[in-house]
mmCIF file of C-alpha atoms and ligand atoms in Angstrom:
data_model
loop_
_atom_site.group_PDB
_atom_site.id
_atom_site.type_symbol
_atom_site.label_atom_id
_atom_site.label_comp_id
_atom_site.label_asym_id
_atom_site.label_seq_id
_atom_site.Cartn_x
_atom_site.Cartn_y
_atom_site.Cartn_z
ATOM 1 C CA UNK V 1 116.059 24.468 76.800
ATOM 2 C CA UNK V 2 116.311 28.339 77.146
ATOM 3 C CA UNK V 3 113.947 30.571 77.375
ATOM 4 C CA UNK V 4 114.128 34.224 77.108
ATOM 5 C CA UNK V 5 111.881 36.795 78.542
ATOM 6 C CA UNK V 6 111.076 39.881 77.183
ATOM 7 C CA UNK V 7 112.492 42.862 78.323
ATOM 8 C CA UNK V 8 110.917 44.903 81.205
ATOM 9 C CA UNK V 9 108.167 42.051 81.757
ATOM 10 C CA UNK V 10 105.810 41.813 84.674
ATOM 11 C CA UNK V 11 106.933 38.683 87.258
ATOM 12 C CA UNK V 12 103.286 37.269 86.959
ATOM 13 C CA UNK V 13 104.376 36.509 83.339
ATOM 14 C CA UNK V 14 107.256 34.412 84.604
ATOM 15 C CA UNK V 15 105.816 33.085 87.293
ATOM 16 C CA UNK V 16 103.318 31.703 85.285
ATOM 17 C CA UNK V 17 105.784 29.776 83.222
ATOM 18 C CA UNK V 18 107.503 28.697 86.029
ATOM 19 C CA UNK V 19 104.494 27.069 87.067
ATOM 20 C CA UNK V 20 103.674 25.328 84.284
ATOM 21 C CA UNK V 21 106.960 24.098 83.410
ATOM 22 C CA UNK V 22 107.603 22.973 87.448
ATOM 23 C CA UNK V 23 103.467 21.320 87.238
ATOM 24 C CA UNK V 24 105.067 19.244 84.001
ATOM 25 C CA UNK V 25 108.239 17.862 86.091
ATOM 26 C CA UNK V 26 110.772 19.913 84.986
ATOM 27 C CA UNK V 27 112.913 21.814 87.132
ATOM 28 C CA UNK V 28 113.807 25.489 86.460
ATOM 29 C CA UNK V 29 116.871 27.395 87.029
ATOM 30 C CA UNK V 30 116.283 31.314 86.517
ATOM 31 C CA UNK V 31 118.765 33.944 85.743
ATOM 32 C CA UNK V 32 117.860 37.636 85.713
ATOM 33 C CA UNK V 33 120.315 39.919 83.808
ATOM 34 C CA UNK V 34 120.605 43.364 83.189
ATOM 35 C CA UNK V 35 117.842 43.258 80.245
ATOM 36 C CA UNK V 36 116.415 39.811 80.150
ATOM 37 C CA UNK V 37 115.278 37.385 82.845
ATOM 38 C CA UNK V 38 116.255 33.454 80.897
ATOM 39 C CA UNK V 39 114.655 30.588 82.363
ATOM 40 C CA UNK V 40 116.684 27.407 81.992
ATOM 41 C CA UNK V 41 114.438 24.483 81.521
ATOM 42 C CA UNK V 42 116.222 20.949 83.475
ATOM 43 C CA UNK V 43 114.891 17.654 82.672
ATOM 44 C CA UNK V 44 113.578 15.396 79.915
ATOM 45 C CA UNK V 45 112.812 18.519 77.165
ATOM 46 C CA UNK V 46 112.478 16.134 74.232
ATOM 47 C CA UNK V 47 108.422 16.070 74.741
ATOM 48 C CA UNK V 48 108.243 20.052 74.856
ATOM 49 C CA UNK V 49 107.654 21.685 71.533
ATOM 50 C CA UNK V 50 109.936 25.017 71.378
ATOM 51 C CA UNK V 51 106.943 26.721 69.291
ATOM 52 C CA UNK V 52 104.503 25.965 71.898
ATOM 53 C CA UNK V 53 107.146 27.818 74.563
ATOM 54 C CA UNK V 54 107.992 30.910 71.789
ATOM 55 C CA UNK V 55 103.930 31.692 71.503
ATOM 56 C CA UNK V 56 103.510 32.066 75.123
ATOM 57 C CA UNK V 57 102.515 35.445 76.965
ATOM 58 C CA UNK V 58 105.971 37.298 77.650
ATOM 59 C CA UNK V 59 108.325 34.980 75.743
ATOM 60 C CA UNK V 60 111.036 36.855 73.339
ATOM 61 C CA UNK V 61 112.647 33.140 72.524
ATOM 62 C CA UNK V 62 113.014 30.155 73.181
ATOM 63 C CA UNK V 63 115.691 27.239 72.029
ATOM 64 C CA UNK V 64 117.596 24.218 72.716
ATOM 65 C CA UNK V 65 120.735 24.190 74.288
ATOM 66 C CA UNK V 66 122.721 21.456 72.102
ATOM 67 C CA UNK V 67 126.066 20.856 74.572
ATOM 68 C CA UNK V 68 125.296 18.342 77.035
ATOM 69 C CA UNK V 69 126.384 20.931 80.061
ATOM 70 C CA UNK V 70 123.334 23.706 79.990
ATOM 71 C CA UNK V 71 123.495 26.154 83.002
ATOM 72 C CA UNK V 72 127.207 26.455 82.697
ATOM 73 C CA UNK V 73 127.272 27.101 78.614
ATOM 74 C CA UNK V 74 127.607 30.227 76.988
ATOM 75 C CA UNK V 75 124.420 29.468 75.057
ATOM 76 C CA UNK V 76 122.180 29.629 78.519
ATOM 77 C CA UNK V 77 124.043 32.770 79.819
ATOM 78 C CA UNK V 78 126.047 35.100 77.214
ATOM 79 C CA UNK V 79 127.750 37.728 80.010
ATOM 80 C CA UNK V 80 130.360 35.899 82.072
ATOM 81 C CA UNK V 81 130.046 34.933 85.214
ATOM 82 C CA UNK V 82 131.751 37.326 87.999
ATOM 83 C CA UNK V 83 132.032 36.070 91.500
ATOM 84 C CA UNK V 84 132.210 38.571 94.167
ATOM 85 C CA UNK V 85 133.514 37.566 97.781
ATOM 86 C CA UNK V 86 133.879 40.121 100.143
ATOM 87 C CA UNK V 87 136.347 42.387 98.286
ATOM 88 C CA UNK V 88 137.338 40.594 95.266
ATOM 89 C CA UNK V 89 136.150 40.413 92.495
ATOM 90 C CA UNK V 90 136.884 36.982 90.671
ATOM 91 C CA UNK V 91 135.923 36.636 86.723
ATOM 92 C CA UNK V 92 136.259 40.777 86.319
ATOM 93 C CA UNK V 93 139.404 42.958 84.832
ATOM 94 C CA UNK V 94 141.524 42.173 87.580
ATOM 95 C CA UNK V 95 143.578 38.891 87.212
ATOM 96 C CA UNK V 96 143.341 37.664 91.017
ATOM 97 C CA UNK V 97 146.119 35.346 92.623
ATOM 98 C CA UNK V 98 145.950 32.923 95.000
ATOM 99 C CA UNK V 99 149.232 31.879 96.533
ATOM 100 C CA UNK V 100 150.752 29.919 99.466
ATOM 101 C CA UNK V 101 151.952 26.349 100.520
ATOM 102 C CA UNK V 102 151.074 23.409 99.471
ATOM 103 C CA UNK V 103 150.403 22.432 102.628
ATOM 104 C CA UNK V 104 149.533 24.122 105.955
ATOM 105 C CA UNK V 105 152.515 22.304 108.277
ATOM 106 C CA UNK V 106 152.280 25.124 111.445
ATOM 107 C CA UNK V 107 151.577 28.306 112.045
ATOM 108 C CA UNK V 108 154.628 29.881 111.886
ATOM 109 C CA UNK V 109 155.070 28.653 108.387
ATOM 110 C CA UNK V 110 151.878 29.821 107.451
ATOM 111 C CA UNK V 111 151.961 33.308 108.527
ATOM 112 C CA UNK V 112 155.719 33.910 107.747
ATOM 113 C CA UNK V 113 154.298 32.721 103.759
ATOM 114 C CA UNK V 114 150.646 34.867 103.825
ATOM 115 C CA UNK V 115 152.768 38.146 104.912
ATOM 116 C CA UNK V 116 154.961 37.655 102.387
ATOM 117 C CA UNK V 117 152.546 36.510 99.562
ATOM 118 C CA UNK V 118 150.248 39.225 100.541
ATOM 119 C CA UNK V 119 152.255 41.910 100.107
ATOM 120 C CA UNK V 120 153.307 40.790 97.047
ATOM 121 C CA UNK V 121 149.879 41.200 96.129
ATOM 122 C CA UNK V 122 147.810 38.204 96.179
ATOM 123 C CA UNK V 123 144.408 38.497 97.749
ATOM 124 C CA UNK V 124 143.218 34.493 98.526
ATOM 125 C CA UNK V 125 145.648 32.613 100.394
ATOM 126 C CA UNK V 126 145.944 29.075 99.706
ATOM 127 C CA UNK V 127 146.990 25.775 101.427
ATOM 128 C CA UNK V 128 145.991 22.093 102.425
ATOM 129 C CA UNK V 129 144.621 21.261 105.524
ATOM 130 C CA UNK V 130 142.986 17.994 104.295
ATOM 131 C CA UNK V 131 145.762 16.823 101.536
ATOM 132 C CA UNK V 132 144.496 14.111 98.758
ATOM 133 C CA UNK V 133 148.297 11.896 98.945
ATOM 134 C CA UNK V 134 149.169 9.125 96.603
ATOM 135 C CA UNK V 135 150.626 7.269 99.608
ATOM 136 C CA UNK V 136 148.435 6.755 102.767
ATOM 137 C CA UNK V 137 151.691 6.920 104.593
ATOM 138 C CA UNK V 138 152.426 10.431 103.418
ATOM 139 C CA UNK V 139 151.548 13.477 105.218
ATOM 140 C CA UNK V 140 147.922 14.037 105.092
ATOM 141 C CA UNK V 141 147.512 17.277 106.325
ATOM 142 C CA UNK V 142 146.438 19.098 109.668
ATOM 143 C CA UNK V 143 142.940 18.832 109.409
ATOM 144 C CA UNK V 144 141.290 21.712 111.707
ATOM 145 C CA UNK V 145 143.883 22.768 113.494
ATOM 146 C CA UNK V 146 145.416 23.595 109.784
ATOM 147 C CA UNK V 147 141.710 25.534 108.985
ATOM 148 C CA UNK V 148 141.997 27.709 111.685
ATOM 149 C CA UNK V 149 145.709 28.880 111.070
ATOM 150 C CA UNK V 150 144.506 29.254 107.750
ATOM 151 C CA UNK V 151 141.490 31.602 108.766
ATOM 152 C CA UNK V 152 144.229 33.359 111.190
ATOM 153 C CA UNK V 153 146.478 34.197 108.852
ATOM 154 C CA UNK V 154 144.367 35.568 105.975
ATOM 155 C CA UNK V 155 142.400 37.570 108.198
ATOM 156 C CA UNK V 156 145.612 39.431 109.946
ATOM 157 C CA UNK V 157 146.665 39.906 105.869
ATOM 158 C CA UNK V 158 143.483 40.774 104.555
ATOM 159 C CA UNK V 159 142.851 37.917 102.072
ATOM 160 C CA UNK V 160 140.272 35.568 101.562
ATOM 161 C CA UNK V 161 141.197 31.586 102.056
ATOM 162 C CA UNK V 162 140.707 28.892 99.647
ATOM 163 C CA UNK V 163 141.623 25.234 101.110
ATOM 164 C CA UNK V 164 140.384 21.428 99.466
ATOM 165 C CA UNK V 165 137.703 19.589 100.721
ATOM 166 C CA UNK V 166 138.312 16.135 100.182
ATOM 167 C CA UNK V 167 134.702 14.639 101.109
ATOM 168 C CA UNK V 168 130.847 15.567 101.290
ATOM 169 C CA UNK V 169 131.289 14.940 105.282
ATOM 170 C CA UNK V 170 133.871 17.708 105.285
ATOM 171 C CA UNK V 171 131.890 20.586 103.456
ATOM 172 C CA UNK V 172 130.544 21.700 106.944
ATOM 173 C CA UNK V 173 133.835 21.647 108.516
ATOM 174 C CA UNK V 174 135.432 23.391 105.851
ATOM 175 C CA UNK V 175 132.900 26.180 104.904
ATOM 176 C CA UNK V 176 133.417 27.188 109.170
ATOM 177 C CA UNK V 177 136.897 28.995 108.044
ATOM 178 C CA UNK V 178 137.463 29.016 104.514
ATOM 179 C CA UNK V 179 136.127 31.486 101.837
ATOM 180 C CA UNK V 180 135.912 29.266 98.404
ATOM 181 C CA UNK V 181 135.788 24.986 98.456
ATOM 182 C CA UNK V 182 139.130 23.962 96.373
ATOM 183 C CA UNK V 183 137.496 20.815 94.906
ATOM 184 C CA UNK V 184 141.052 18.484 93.859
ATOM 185 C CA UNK V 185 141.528 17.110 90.667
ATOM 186 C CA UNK V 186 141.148 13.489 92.461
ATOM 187 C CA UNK V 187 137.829 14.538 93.160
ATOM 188 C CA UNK V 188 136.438 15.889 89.893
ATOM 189 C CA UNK V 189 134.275 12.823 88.722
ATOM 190 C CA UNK V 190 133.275 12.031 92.622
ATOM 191 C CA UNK V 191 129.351 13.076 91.597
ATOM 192 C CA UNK V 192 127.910 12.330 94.657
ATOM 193 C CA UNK V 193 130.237 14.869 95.955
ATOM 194 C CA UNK V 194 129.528 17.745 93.309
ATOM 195 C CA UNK V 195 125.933 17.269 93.544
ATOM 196 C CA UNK V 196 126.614 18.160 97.586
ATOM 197 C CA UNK V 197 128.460 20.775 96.481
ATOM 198 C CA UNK V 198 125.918 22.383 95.145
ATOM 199 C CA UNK V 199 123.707 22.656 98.149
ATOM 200 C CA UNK V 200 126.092 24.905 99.377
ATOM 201 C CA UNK V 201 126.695 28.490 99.409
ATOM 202 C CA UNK V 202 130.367 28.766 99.078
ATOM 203 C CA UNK V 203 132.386 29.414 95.694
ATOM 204 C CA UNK V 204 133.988 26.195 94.372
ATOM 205 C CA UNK V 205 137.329 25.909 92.690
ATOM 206 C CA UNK V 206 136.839 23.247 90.486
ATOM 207 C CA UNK V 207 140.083 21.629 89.513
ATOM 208 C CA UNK V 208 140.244 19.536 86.548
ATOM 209 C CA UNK V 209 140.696 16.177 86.788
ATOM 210 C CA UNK V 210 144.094 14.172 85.714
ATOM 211 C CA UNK V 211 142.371 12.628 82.501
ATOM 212 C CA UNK V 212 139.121 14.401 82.248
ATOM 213 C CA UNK V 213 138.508 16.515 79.020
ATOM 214 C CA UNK V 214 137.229 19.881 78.733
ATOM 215 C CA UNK V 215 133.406 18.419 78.372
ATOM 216 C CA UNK V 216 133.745 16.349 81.297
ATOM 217 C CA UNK V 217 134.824 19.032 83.785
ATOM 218 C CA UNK V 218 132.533 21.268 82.353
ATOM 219 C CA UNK V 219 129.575 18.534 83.413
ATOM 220 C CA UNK V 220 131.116 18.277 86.512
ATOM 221 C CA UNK V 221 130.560 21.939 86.489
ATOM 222 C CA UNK V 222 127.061 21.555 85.703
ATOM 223 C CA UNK V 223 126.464 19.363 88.754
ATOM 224 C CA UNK V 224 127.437 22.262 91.195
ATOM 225 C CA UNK V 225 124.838 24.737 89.021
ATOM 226 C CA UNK V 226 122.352 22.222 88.794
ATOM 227 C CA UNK V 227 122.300 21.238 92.517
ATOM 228 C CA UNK V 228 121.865 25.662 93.034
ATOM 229 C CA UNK V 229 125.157 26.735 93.376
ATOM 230 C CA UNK V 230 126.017 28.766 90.633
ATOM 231 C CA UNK V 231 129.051 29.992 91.492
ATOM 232 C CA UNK V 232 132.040 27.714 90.223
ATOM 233 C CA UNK V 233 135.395 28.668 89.435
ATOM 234 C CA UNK V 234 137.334 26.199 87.037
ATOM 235 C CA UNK V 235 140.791 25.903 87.252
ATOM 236 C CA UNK V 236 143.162 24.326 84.656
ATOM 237 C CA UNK V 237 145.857 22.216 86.824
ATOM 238 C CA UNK V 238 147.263 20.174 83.897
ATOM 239 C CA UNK V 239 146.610 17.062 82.690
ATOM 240 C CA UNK V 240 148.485 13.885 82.515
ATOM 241 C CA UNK V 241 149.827 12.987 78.908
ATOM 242 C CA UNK V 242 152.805 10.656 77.174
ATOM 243 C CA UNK V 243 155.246 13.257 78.090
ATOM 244 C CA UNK V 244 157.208 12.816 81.494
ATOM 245 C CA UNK V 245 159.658 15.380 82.010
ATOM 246 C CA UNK V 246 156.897 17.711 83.757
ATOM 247 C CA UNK V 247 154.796 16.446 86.485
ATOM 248 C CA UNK V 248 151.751 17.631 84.177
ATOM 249 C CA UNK V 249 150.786 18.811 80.934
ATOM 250 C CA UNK V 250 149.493 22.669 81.478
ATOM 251 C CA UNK V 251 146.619 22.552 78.881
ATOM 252 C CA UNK V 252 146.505 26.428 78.304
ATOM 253 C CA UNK V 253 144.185 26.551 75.169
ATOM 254 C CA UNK V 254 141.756 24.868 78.041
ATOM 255 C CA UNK V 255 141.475 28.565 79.491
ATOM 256 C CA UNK V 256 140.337 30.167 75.340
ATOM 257 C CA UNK V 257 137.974 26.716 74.978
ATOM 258 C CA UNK V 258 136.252 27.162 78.285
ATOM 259 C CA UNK V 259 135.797 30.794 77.817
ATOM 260 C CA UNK V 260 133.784 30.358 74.621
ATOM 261 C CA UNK V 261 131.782 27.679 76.125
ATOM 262 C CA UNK V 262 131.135 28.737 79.254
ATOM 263 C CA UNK V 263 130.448 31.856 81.665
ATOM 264 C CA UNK V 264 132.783 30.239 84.501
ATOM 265 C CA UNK V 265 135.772 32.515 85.450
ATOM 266 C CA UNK V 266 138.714 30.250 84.362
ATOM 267 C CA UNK V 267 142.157 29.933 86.559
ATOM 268 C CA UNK V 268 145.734 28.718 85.773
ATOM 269 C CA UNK V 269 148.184 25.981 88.358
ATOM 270 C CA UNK V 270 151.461 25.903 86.940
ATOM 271 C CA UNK V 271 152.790 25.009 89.709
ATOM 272 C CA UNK V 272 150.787 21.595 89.495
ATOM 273 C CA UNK V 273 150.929 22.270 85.727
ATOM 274 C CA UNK V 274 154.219 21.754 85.544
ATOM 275 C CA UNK V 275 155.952 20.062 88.931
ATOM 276 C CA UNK V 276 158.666 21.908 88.537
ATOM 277 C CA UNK V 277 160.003 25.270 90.204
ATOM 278 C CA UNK V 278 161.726 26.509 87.258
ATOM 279 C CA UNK V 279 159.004 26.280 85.387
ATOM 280 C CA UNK V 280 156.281 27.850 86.754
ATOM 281 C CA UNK V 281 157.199 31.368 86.143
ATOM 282 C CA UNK V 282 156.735 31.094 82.507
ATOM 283 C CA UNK V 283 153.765 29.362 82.857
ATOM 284 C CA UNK V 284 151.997 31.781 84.586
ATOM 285 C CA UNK V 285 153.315 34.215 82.499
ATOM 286 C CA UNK V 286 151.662 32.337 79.626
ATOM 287 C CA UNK V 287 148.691 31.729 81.493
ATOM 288 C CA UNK V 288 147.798 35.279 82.294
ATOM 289 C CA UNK V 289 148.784 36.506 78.029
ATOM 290 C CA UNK V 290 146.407 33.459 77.685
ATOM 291 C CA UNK V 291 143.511 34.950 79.616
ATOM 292 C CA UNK V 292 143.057 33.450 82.354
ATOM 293 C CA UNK V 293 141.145 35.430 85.156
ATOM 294 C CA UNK V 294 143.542 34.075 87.922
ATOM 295 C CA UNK V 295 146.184 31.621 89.189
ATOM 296 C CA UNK V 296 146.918 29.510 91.783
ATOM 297 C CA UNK V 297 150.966 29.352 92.748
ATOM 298 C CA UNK V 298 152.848 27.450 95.449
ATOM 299 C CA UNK V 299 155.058 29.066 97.524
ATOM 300 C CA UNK V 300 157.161 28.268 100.492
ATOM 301 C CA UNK V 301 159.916 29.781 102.318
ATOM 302 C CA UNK V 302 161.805 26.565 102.712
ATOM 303 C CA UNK V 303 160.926 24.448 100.137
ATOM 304 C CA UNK V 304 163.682 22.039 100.700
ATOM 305 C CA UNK V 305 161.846 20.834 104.055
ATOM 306 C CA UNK V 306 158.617 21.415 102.923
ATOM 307 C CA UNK V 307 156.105 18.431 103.939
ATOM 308 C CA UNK V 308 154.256 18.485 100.626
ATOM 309 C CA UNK V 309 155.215 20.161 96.605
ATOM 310 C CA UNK V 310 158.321 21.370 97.720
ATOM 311 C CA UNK V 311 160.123 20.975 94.249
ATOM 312 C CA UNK V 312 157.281 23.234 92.696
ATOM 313 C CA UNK V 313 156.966 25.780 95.439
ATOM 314 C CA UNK V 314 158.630 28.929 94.621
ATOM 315 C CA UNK V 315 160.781 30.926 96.988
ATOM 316 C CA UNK V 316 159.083 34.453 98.103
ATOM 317 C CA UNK V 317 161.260 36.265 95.965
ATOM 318 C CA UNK V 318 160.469 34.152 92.927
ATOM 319 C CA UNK V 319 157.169 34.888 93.554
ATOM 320 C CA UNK V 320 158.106 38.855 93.609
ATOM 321 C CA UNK V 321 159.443 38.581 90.719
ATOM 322 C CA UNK V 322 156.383 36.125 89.027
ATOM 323 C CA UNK V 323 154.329 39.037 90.040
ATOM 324 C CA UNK V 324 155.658 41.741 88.363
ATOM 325 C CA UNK V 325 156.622 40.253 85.466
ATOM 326 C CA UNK V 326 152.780 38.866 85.101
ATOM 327 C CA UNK V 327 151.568 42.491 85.630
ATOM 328 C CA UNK V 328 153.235 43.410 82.792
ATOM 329 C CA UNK V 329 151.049 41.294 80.525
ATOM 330 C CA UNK V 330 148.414 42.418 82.070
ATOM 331 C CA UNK V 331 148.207 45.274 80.903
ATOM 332 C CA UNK V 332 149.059 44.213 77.494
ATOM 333 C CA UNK V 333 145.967 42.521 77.253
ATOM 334 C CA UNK V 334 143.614 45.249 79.071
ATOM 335 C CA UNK V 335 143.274 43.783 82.351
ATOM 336 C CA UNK V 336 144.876 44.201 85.477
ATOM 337 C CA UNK V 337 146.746 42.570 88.601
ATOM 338 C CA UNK V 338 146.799 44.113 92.393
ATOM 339 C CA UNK V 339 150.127 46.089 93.009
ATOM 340 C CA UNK V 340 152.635 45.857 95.859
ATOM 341 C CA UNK V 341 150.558 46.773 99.613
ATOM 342 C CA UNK V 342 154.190 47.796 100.900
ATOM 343 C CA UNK V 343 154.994 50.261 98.490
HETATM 344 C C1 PEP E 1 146.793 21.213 95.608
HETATM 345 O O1 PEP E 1 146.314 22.284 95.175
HETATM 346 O O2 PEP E 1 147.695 21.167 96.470
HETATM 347 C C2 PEP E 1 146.352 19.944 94.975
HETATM 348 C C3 PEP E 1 146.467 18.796 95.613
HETATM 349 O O3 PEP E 1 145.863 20.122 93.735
HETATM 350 P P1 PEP E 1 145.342 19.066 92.628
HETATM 351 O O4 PEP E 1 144.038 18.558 93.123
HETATM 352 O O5 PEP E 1 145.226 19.903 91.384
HETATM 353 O O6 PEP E 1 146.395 17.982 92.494
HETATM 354 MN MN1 MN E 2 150.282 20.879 96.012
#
């Protein structure tokens, strides 16, 4: 349930709403916007009658959200959903790119990628330091040690750092060094997990899970906002379908769908998307002309020995030329990517 405040109204009004709603169980997520202040009613709303809601002092409106996710829908909150961090501005005109390795392997490897990436001009620098494997005998990843080359090497290139949290006993841990919680596709339907998520204060990256359809990642979503976090970024990674030649099927009419439903800043992974290097160029091409407010690309400057993705990383100049071929569509579509910091 929604309700809608009038414009310009006196806090006592909403307080006393809030009160009465919280005294009858319910719990109540607010949102003030530019003109109106909505107040998102959580819980069992079958017993309230919306009339009894629309007459009270203050009220412009009141109605029922009918999708099963409510703080993340469009119908709760019409304006989208921009997440500021430090600098950058995710879910705004500016398509922002994350980019790195796979996996954080030393930190030679990491800075020699993040100086490259960054001048190229992505802002969030990404990699693993705790890496979900199919194989318990694969690498898993550096752990701290791979945080703090992380935190190193973003802060000597002036970018943010997003890096997967694999477990509720690693949020701490992680949130020490890294600016947004990458939450893997492995991980999407772990709800005891999202609903620790949301107790914190970082951004998420919410990747969607192998098999999960648009409604389920958008309740896993909901989780995160429900549990006070409202700041989720969902990211489209591919899912898994009948066909086998790529790694992943890149859903791209996920990024259109999730726009009208939701207020989430949507991303694009080809490089998971698709598994394979030659591929991901186009892909992101397509996912920017598609609208999506970011991506997320591999890259490593020796993919051959790489320890984790190498067949989907993309060589630094690959990723030169992925960037200004993608600011090119940009502009097309009335948005805009960072340019080249050495030029
Ligand atoms: C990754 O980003 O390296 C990763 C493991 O992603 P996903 O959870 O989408 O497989
Ligand atoms: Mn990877």
């Amino acid at each position: 349930m929604v309700i809608i405040m009038e414009k310009d109204i006196q806090e006592s009004y909403i307080e006393n709403i809030i009160k009465r709603l919280d005294e009858e169980g319910f719990s109540i997520h607010r949102s003030t916007g530019v003109e109106h202040t909505l107040l998102g009613v959580i819980g069992n709303t079958s017993k309230l009658d919306v009339r009894d809601l629309k007459i009270m002092p203050g009220v412009a409106d009141a109605y029922r959200i009918t999708a099963p996710y409510k703080l993340v829908s469009r119908e709760f909150k019409s304006e989208d959903t921009i997440i500021k961090i430090k600098d950058v501005v995710i879910g705004g005109e500016e398509i922002v790119i994350m980019a790195g390795p796979c996996s954080v392997e030393s930190r030679e490897q990491v800075m020699t990628i993040a100086e490259r990436v960054s001048k190229a001009g992505a802002k969030i620098l990404r990699g693993g330091a705790f890496k979900p494997r199919t194989s318990p005998y694969a690498f898993q990843g550096m752990g701290e040690e791979g945080l703090k080359i992380l935190r190193e090497a973003a802060d000597k290139f002036n970018m943010l750092v997003v890096t997967e949290v694999m477990d509720k006993d690693q949020i701490e841990l992680v949130c020490k060094y890294s600016d947004i919680l990458q939450i893997g596709a492995r991980n999407m339907q772990n709800f005891s997990f999202m609903k620790a998520l949301g107790k914190t204060k970082k951004p998420i990256f919410l990747k969607r899970g192998i098999a999960a359809t648009i409604q389920e990642w958008l309740m896993s979503a909901e989780y995160i906002l429900s549990g006070g976090n409202a700041n989720v970024i969902m990211c489209e990674r591919g899912i898994r379908t009948f066909e086998t030649y790529t790694r992943n099927t890149l859903d791209l009419s996920a990024i259109p769908v999730v726009q009208k439903l939701s207020h989430l800043p949507v991303m694009a992974d080809p490089s998971h998307g698709t598994g394979l290097r030659s591929k991901v160029l186009p892909m992101a091409r397509a996912s920017v002309a598609a609208g999506a407010d970011g991506i997320m690309i591999e890259v490593h400057h020796d993919p051959d020995h790489a320890l984790s993705d190498g067949a989907q990383s993309l060589y630094p100049e690959q990723f030169d030329e992925l960037m200004d071929q993608i600011r090119v569509i940009a502009k097309v579509i009335g948005r805009n990517i960072a340019e080249r910091r050495d030029q």
